[in-house]
Every structure is written in structure tokens, then in C-alpha cells.
XYZ file of C-alpha atoms in Angstrom:
494
model
C 71.020 32.092 10.590
C 73.621 29.441 11.314
C 72.807 26.478 13.539
C 75.185 24.714 15.899
C 74.328 21.667 17.968
C 75.835 22.278 21.383
C 76.602 19.938 24.285
C 73.910 19.557 26.902
C 76.032 21.309 29.502
C 76.735 24.348 27.288
C 75.545 27.572 28.880
C 73.313 28.405 25.908
C 71.190 25.261 26.329
C 67.837 26.166 27.894
C 67.315 24.826 31.396
C 64.494 22.304 31.107
C 63.686 19.404 33.460
C 63.908 16.753 32.219
C 66.768 17.994 30.061
C 66.376 18.179 26.309
C 67.733 15.280 24.294
C 69.161 17.654 21.652
C 69.519 21.397 21.276
C 70.760 23.175 18.147
C 71.491 26.821 18.878
C 70.898 29.623 16.378
C 72.060 33.207 16.604
C 69.818 35.717 18.287
C 66.793 35.579 20.547
C 63.042 36.113 20.501
C 61.375 38.423 23.007
C 57.921 37.139 23.841
C 55.669 40.071 24.658
C 52.093 41.000 25.476
C 49.746 40.482 22.552
C 51.228 37.181 21.403
C 48.984 34.611 19.787
C 48.909 30.850 20.276
C 47.620 29.347 17.041
C 46.500 25.760 16.659
C 46.851 24.079 13.283
C 44.551 21.198 14.259
C 41.304 21.440 16.213
C 42.459 18.708 18.619
C 45.055 21.191 19.917
C 42.617 23.977 20.786
C 42.368 23.112 24.480
C 46.164 22.919 24.769
C 46.501 26.293 23.062
C 44.055 27.947 25.446
C 45.714 26.316 28.437
C 49.108 27.575 27.259
C 47.840 31.177 27.042
C 46.589 30.937 30.620
C 49.800 29.372 31.888
C 52.043 31.939 30.205
C 50.025 34.631 31.934
C 50.461 32.869 35.280
C 54.182 32.124 35.007
C 55.521 34.934 32.821
C 52.964 37.700 33.354
C 52.278 38.092 29.629
C 48.815 38.304 28.094
C 47.933 36.689 24.786
C 45.125 35.075 22.841
C 44.432 31.702 21.229
C 42.959 31.175 17.776
C 42.817 28.730 14.895
C 45.638 29.035 12.381
C 43.025 28.632 9.638
C 41.620 32.035 10.491
C 44.845 34.037 10.617
C 48.524 33.740 9.823
C 51.324 33.640 12.351
C 53.119 36.889 13.027
C 56.415 37.712 14.677
C 56.403 36.453 18.244
C 53.447 34.107 17.781
C 53.365 30.485 18.917
C 52.050 27.764 16.595
C 51.013 24.255 17.656
C 51.375 21.725 14.849
C 50.606 18.041 14.308
C 52.904 16.506 11.683
C 52.567 12.719 11.268
C 55.786 12.606 9.232
C 57.953 14.514 11.726
C 61.479 13.070 11.907
C 63.259 12.907 15.282
C 66.475 11.315 14.078
C 66.223 8.395 16.519
C 65.072 4.778 16.383
C 63.625 5.026 19.897
C 59.983 3.942 19.524
C 58.788 6.417 22.153
C 59.692 9.355 19.924
C 56.788 8.711 17.574
C 54.287 8.714 20.451
C 55.662 11.492 22.665
C 58.539 13.260 20.928
C 58.407 16.849 19.775
C 60.370 19.547 17.976
C 60.386 23.045 19.473
C 61.799 25.765 17.214
C 62.426 29.352 18.310
C 63.003 31.848 15.486
C 60.808 34.799 14.510
C 58.130 32.922 16.419
C 57.849 29.569 18.179
C 56.696 26.354 16.522
C 55.806 23.390 18.732
C 55.426 20.327 16.529
C 54.815 16.638 17.138
C 53.212 13.613 15.597
C 50.783 13.514 18.524
C 48.875 15.869 20.789
C 50.838 14.405 23.717
C 54.120 15.463 22.161
C 52.780 18.970 21.564
C 51.735 19.167 25.210
C 55.218 18.128 26.379
C 56.631 20.849 24.122
C 54.474 23.414 25.926
C 55.950 22.264 29.257
C 59.462 22.879 27.923
C 58.498 26.289 26.571
C 56.975 27.322 29.893
C 60.102 26.244 31.763
C 62.232 28.292 29.354
C 60.019 31.296 30.051
C 60.650 30.964 33.779
C 64.273 31.867 33.087
C 63.456 34.761 30.766
C 60.840 35.949 28.287
C 63.829 36.508 25.981
C 63.985 33.061 24.387
C 67.223 31.846 22.775
C 66.811 30.979 19.107
C 67.351 27.362 18.245
C 65.703 23.982 17.876
C 65.010 21.345 20.514
C 64.430 17.753 19.407
C 63.208 15.809 22.390
C 61.669 12.448 23.290
C 61.537 10.098 26.284
C 63.719 7.018 26.604
C 60.893 5.069 28.269
C 57.110 5.093 27.694
C 56.164 4.731 31.388
C 57.349 7.459 33.770
C 55.385 7.274 36.939
C 54.546 7.869 40.555
C 52.323 5.896 42.932
C 50.372 7.349 45.860
C 48.851 5.221 48.615
C 45.448 6.736 49.401
C 44.179 3.446 50.809
C 45.936 3.792 54.149
C 45.662 7.595 54.290
C 43.012 9.513 52.389
C 44.227 12.275 50.096
C 41.795 15.015 49.218
C 40.772 15.176 45.579
C 42.410 18.605 45.268
C 45.770 17.088 46.125
C 45.382 14.347 43.525
C 44.531 17.065 40.998
C 47.644 19.031 41.890
C 49.723 15.853 41.592
C 48.395 15.407 38.053
C 49.491 18.966 37.195
C 52.837 18.450 38.925
C 53.504 15.209 37.088
C 52.632 16.775 33.741
C 55.031 19.629 34.475
C 57.910 17.143 34.528
C 56.532 14.981 31.677
C 55.687 12.118 34.026
C 52.762 10.281 32.463
C 51.612 7.450 34.766
C 49.859 8.122 38.089
C 49.190 4.922 40.030
C 46.537 5.433 42.714
C 46.468 2.692 45.376
C 42.781 2.727 46.333
C 42.444 0.245 49.194
C 44.626 -1.041 52.026
C 44.876 -1.458 55.768
C 47.255 -1.013 58.645
C 50.047 -3.538 59.084
C 48.750 -5.340 62.156
C 51.977 -7.193 62.857
C 53.664 -3.801 63.262
C 50.965 -2.002 65.267
C 50.275 -5.115 67.407
C 46.545 -4.437 67.137
C 43.920 -7.042 66.286
C 42.332 -7.128 62.867
C 39.006 -6.212 64.454
C 40.246 -2.683 65.191
C 42.807 -2.295 62.398
C 42.351 0.741 60.175
C 41.229 -0.167 56.675
C 39.672 1.647 53.737
C 38.255 1.272 50.239
C 38.244 4.684 48.560
C 35.650 4.427 45.768
C 32.011 5.162 46.602
C 29.468 3.476 44.328
C 25.771 4.349 44.202
C 25.023 0.694 43.480
C 23.183 -0.548 46.594
C 24.947 -3.910 46.345
C 28.166 -2.130 47.386
C 26.620 -0.294 50.328
C 28.951 -0.264 53.321
C 32.153 -0.831 51.333
C 33.377 2.770 50.887
C 35.468 4.263 53.691
C 33.706 6.702 55.973
C 36.830 8.826 56.524
C 37.179 9.714 52.855
C 36.285 8.281 49.462
C 35.838 9.391 45.856
C 32.462 9.487 44.105
C 32.051 8.708 40.426
C 31.689 12.412 39.651
C 34.887 13.209 41.534
C 36.794 10.447 39.793
C 35.482 11.611 36.427
C 36.787 15.104 37.135
C 40.220 13.686 37.936
C 40.224 11.630 34.739
C 39.301 14.733 32.736
C 42.138 16.731 34.275
C 44.583 13.856 33.754
C 43.645 13.655 30.076
C 44.262 17.397 29.687
C 47.749 16.928 31.155
C 48.434 13.707 29.241
C 48.763 11.685 32.435
C 47.327 8.167 32.555
C 45.621 7.251 35.806
C 46.310 3.645 36.824
C 43.824 2.803 39.597
C 44.690 -0.116 41.852
C 42.256 -2.328 43.737
C 44.654 -4.460 45.768
C 43.591 -8.086 46.177
C 43.731 -10.812 47.499
C 45.974 -9.516 50.317
C 45.797 -5.971 51.730
C 42.047 -6.601 51.529
C 40.872 -5.954 55.085
C 38.293 -3.454 53.796
C 36.646 -6.236 51.804
C 36.742 -8.629 54.746
C 35.266 -5.994 57.059
C 32.466 -5.730 54.510
C 32.124 -9.488 53.894
C 33.686 -11.215 56.968
C 32.851 -14.706 55.769
C 35.299 -14.348 52.869
C 38.401 -13.708 54.978
C 41.221 -16.183 55.471
C 41.528 -17.707 58.967
C 37.865 -17.184 59.661
C 38.165 -13.480 58.914
C 41.096 -12.889 61.273
C 43.261 -11.628 58.423
C 43.674 -9.046 55.683
C 43.687 -11.821 53.051
C 40.741 -13.219 51.159
C 40.101 -16.945 51.484
C 40.753 -18.059 47.926
C 39.634 -21.594 48.677
C 36.127 -20.149 48.550
C 35.014 -19.421 44.969
C 32.784 -16.649 46.326
C 35.906 -14.612 47.179
C 37.106 -14.597 43.580
C 33.587 -13.869 42.347
C 33.373 -10.912 44.733
C 36.593 -9.484 43.292
C 35.252 -9.930 39.764
C 32.131 -8.012 40.779
C 34.328 -5.216 42.130
C 36.202 -4.841 38.867
C 33.021 -5.123 36.828
C 31.545 -2.281 38.889
C 34.507 0.073 38.944
C 36.453 -0.501 35.721
C 33.890 1.584 33.779
C 34.988 4.516 35.952
C 38.527 4.257 34.601
C 39.403 6.023 31.348
C 43.010 4.853 31.060
C 44.173 1.647 29.383
C 45.610 -0.061 32.502
C 44.079 -1.342 35.753
C 46.178 -2.686 38.646
C 44.882 -5.625 40.699
C 47.639 -5.768 43.313
C 48.363 -9.494 43.852
C 51.253 -8.966 46.280
C 52.234 -10.527 49.609
C 49.663 -13.303 49.779
C 50.133 -16.351 52.032
C 52.834 -18.541 50.472
C 51.227 -21.797 51.594
C 48.190 -21.092 49.406
C 50.017 -20.887 46.082
C 47.665 -23.128 44.110
C 44.630 -20.995 44.942
C 46.680 -17.845 44.396
C 47.678 -18.932 40.873
C 44.079 -19.651 39.920
C 43.043 -16.268 41.329
C 45.867 -14.433 39.524
C 44.906 -15.984 36.205
C 41.160 -15.512 36.624
C 41.343 -11.879 37.721
C 43.909 -10.862 35.126
C 41.725 -12.476 32.441
C 38.664 -10.708 33.862
C 40.373 -7.315 33.790
C 41.406 -8.030 30.195
C 37.810 -8.985 29.327
C 36.740 -5.556 30.595
C 39.001 -3.922 28.029
C 41.969 -3.058 30.230
C 45.610 -4.132 30.435
C 46.078 -5.876 33.810
C 48.962 -4.862 36.076
C 50.224 -6.495 39.283
C 52.995 -6.279 41.858
C 55.740 -8.824 41.263
C 55.447 -11.703 43.734
C 56.130 -14.868 41.770
C 59.623 -15.796 42.966
C 58.429 -15.961 46.559
C 55.003 -17.365 45.764
C 55.895 -19.963 43.143
C 59.608 -19.862 42.277
C 58.671 -18.158 39.030
C 55.774 -18.029 36.585
C 56.125 -21.595 35.343
C 55.197 -22.955 31.948
C 53.355 -20.378 29.827
C 50.614 -22.912 29.105
C 50.028 -24.159 32.656
C 51.584 -21.473 34.867
C 50.816 -17.817 35.425
C 49.175 -15.574 32.831
C 51.879 -13.587 31.013
C 49.503 -10.887 29.768
C 50.135 -8.793 32.881
C 52.492 -5.847 33.353
C 54.603 -6.539 36.424
C 55.735 -3.850 38.846
C 59.092 -5.228 39.985
C 59.135 -3.828 43.511
C 61.413 -6.205 45.423
C 64.284 -8.374 44.246
C 63.379 -11.290 46.509
C 59.661 -11.324 45.788
C 60.251 -11.071 42.012
C 63.191 -9.230 40.533
C 63.100 -7.413 37.238
C 65.489 -9.995 35.818
C 63.273 -12.879 36.918
C 60.113 -11.291 35.550
C 61.762 -10.518 32.216
C 63.096 -14.086 31.989
C 59.536 -15.327 32.477
C 58.385 -13.156 29.581
C 56.696 -10.240 31.352
C 56.852 -6.567 30.507
C 57.859 -4.724 33.647
C 58.060 -1.388 35.430
C 60.874 -0.681 37.870
C 59.283 0.193 41.222
C 62.242 -1.003 43.300
C 61.589 -0.506 46.996
C 65.147 0.229 48.101
C 65.633 3.051 45.613
C 62.117 4.388 45.094
C 59.905 3.942 48.195
C 59.035 6.723 50.636
C 57.235 5.636 53.820
C 56.734 8.819 55.877
C 58.462 8.646 59.288
C 59.344 4.953 58.947
C 62.725 3.521 59.922
C 62.807 1.432 56.729
C 63.071 2.383 53.054
C 63.015 6.221 53.172
C 61.212 7.865 56.075
C 61.584 11.209 54.301
C 62.754 12.278 50.834
C 64.537 9.786 48.604
C 68.326 9.887 48.412
C 68.776 12.360 45.584
C 72.532 12.044 45.242
C 72.339 8.252 45.159
C 69.624 8.378 42.516
C 71.549 10.903 40.444
C 74.837 9.054 40.563
C 73.752 5.395 40.423
C 70.128 4.929 39.366
C 68.241 4.744 36.090
C 65.140 2.708 35.204
C 67.207 -0.378 34.334
C 68.897 -0.391 37.767
C 67.405 -2.700 40.422
C 70.517 -3.234 42.572
C 71.844 -6.416 44.153
C 73.162 -7.667 40.821
C 69.660 -7.637 39.301
C 70.082 -4.860 36.749
C 68.861 -5.053 33.166
C 70.576 -3.352 30.276
C 69.384 0.192 29.452
C 66.172 0.392 27.399
C 65.604 -3.354 27.530
C 62.591 -4.033 25.251
C 60.551 -5.525 28.128
C 61.337 -2.630 30.479
C 58.544 -0.072 30.095
C 59.964 2.424 32.581
C 59.806 3.185 36.281
C 57.681 4.642 39.054
C 58.506 5.934 42.515
C 56.018 5.512 45.351
C 54.806 6.969 48.616
C 53.319 4.393 50.998
C 51.397 5.470 54.080
C 52.216 2.407 56.191
C 52.251 4.227 59.523
C 48.541 4.812 59.906
C 48.828 5.999 63.518
C 51.111 8.931 62.661
C 49.593 12.407 62.303
C 50.487 14.095 59.011
C 48.746 15.398 55.911
C 49.166 15.941 52.166
C 51.511 18.903 52.622
C 53.897 16.748 54.656
C 53.747 14.001 52.066
C 54.450 16.500 49.299
C 57.446 17.897 51.163
C 58.945 14.405 50.978
C 58.060 13.828 47.315
C 59.196 17.189 45.973
C 63.000 17.161 46.481
C 63.642 14.347 43.982
C 60.596 14.542 41.706
C 62.318 16.432 38.894
C 65.438 14.301 39.296
C 63.419 11.101 38.847
C 61.731 12.613 35.806
C 65.166 13.359 34.389
C 66.291 9.767 34.819
C 63.077 8.341 33.360
C 63.009 10.706 30.346
C 66.623 11.171 29.305
C 69.030 9.777 31.873
C 72.535 11.045 32.494
C 73.555 14.341 30.920
C 77.282 14.127 30.086
C 79.342 16.497 32.171
C 76.531 17.526 34.527
C 77.015 16.850 38.235
C 74.410 16.578 40.967
C 74.810 20.148 42.243
C 74.474 21.606 38.753
C 71.368 19.566 38.037
C 69.681 20.478 41.316
C 70.509 24.139 40.785
C 68.857 24.031 37.378
C 65.887 22.117 38.758
C 65.400 24.884 41.297
C 64.845 27.395 38.495
C 61.859 25.430 37.167
C 60.311 24.533 40.516
C 57.294 26.789 39.889
C 54.518 25.028 38.027
C 51.165 26.322 36.828
C 47.633 25.627 37.939
C 48.207 24.529 41.504
C 45.123 24.871 43.640
C 45.495 22.674 46.713
C 49.224 23.226 47.312
C 49.297 26.969 47.945
């Protein structure tokens, strides 16, 4: 068979979201039919193989089996999952080695990668191709992400989300090859907006420990037990999604002050810890010591945003102590960018702020991506103007994000207001959109939240994975995205 690499907008390119980096078309097609086998060439791929059989049955209505390739050879129409540590992707992008894959359709289908993560992403592409037709076009896809962090953040601190919804979000993220799920685990109402006193302000901490020392901390309107969190971690691992749990301190900490009133700023009339009291920092260390063992992923977020600007000295000591403590517990610390407003930058590396922290650059005034990079941080673009949904608010986006604006003007290096980086800057890890439940007095649920997330989710994945596809306009992209809007395994979102 002859092979021709075709442009991404050519009609013979399979519709996959995010779009394939490269597609080389061959003559002919392969009809996948009942009785197919999914064979794994490495035992670490067995679970993925069995999951793929189940998902093909769900999405394409075809029945098959899974087996080890050591026990039987591949026949016509079979699917083979392969780990190949020497696989060449023809790119110098460092993410290809960790997450890239090669998907070849001929007399059968071979899904190959250097890693199990890459093989899993290949199965997502195959499943999306099968949504269009079980008659697969012959050819070879070579695919990899431009950025290693492709994420979404959900605020469950201000509004509890049932565990089933978090599980469906893991499946949904994996469907679009998004790999970083930030879960904001504690927060409180914005009292200056609701005009209510801190005594009656809604607040919550969403992890429920059996340790009696933490009795009274977990929210009574919804929290996650260790067993529930473990189940979410297990599902996330199966879908190659990293959970990044966030315990937000020293501001947004009304739940801690409700629990330990003596540690609150202004005599407890606040949502900020009083960092002049060493006991406040020690309490936070105890929190991370207790809960970090729950977390399987490599990164833990400690918040660090929007603290009182006239307490910068105490804030710096806190930032450095807590980031070092998280590191001592074996995790990479992450924080919201706040250092332009708090301290006019991170200062001298020896005497200023700890640089061993990944910064979420959420606001150009508080700490722009440019400023954080200049100070030496690795960053994630979480820009509020482009990427924040706040349901029913009259600021940021009170409903879905602006899809056309994102498609035509945004990529992970874009922060707006003259603060852009250059594409694939070495300190730019990627991006994450967010849904914040600021308006605690509004009545809505997970289905409403999802209706606001869904319209641009695949579009954001496209921009984080590949970026602009030459010659493809917004309408064409959204039309294609509509063809892959079904995703397997959903349980909560029926």
C-alpha cells in the first residue's frame, strides 16, 4: 500500500478531538466486526485492553475479547497494544516520549507507545474514530501533546459535588486527553459580596478523617472519606488523569477558623489565618501531614492566594515553610500566583520566596505568567479572564466560556493584556480552565455546572494538546467535536 501524509483539514483525516498531530493515509479501510480481539503485548496493558473491549461494546455495539499476545497471534481485524521504548515520533517535543503514541490501521490496528499513558491516549483516538464508523480508514497517526499539563479545576469547597460526578469528570477528561484534575477542597462564601457576617458565612472542608484530632473539621453538608477518595484515585489512574488536591490556606480558610477560632486573623472575624501566631502554621502542617498520604499523584496544591497585603512578612515565611513541608512529604508543591500584589515579586532566590513551587498564573495583576517566569517559576496558565466560569455571576463567565474567542485567540501561552509568553516556553507546563462556585446562595447542581463546562471542553483540550489546525475554522471544529461528544463509562451524568 502507498502512504500519503495529508493536511489536517483533508476529508480523509479521522475526526479526533484533540486533532491528530500527523496522519498518513493508506489505501483501503478495515471493518472492525464482532469477534475482534484486543491483545496486550505487556502485562501492564491488560487493564487497558479489557477496558477497551468494554468501551467498544458501549460505543460501537461490537463484542470482542481481550487476551495476552503471548498466548495467541494477532489475526485480521485484531487490535494490539504495544509498549516500545524506542518508538520514534519524529519530533523534539519532550512530551512525546511520555505521552505520544502511534496508531496504525492496516489488516488490524496497532496502538503503540513508549508508555502505558500513550497507549491509553491511543485508545481514546480509536474509540472516537469508531464513533464515526466501524469502517476504519487505513493509515498511521503519530500524535503527542504540545504541553505536559492539560487541566481543569473544580471548586467543591464552596459547593459539594457528589463523588459520582467527580468520577464522571475523570472519565470525561480522559476522553479528551486532559490529564490534570485540580480539586479545590475547602473554601467559603465571599462575605464582602453577600454582606453577611463571618459567623454565618457558608464554609466547608471536604475531607473526612477518622483521626479524632480532626473531629469537627469536615463539612456536614458533604465530604469525602478516605475510602471514597481512594476509589477516585484508582479511577483516575485507570484514565491516566492526575488528581491535584488543593487545601487552600492561609486565606479562604474560614472552615479552619470555624474549627479553631483562636487562629483567625482579626480575632477570628475573617477567613484568613493569623500567621503571626506560629500555631496557625503548625496547624496547616498537621493538615498536610494527615491528608497528603491520601493523595496518589505527584502534586499537592496549597492555595496561597489573596492574603492580606499588609502581612507580607508573615505570608512569605508561611509560603516557604508550607511549600517545604509539602516537599518533605514527597509531593511537588503548587500555589496560586500572588507575588506581584503581595511582594512585588519573589525577591532574591536566597532570601525571598521558595522557587520550588509550580505557580498557577491566574491573574495578571496578582502575578502574571511573565512575572512568574522571570522569577524562575514553572507555571500553568489558569488565566481568569479567559478560563474562569463562575455560574450565574456577572463577572468572568456566568455561563459557558467564550468558545469563539478561545478558538480564534487563545492558546496556553496567551495571558492577554500584553503578558503573553512565546509558544511552548520551557517554563510553561500547560493550562487549566476552572469552575468556581462563588455564589453560594444560588440554587444549582452538578448537571447545571456540567452544562456550562461542556460546550468548550473539547475545544480547550484541542488548544492544550495541539493548538491551531491550519485551515480549520471555528464552525468546522465545533461540528467535528459534536461527532465525538459521546464518551464511555458515564454513570452520574445520564
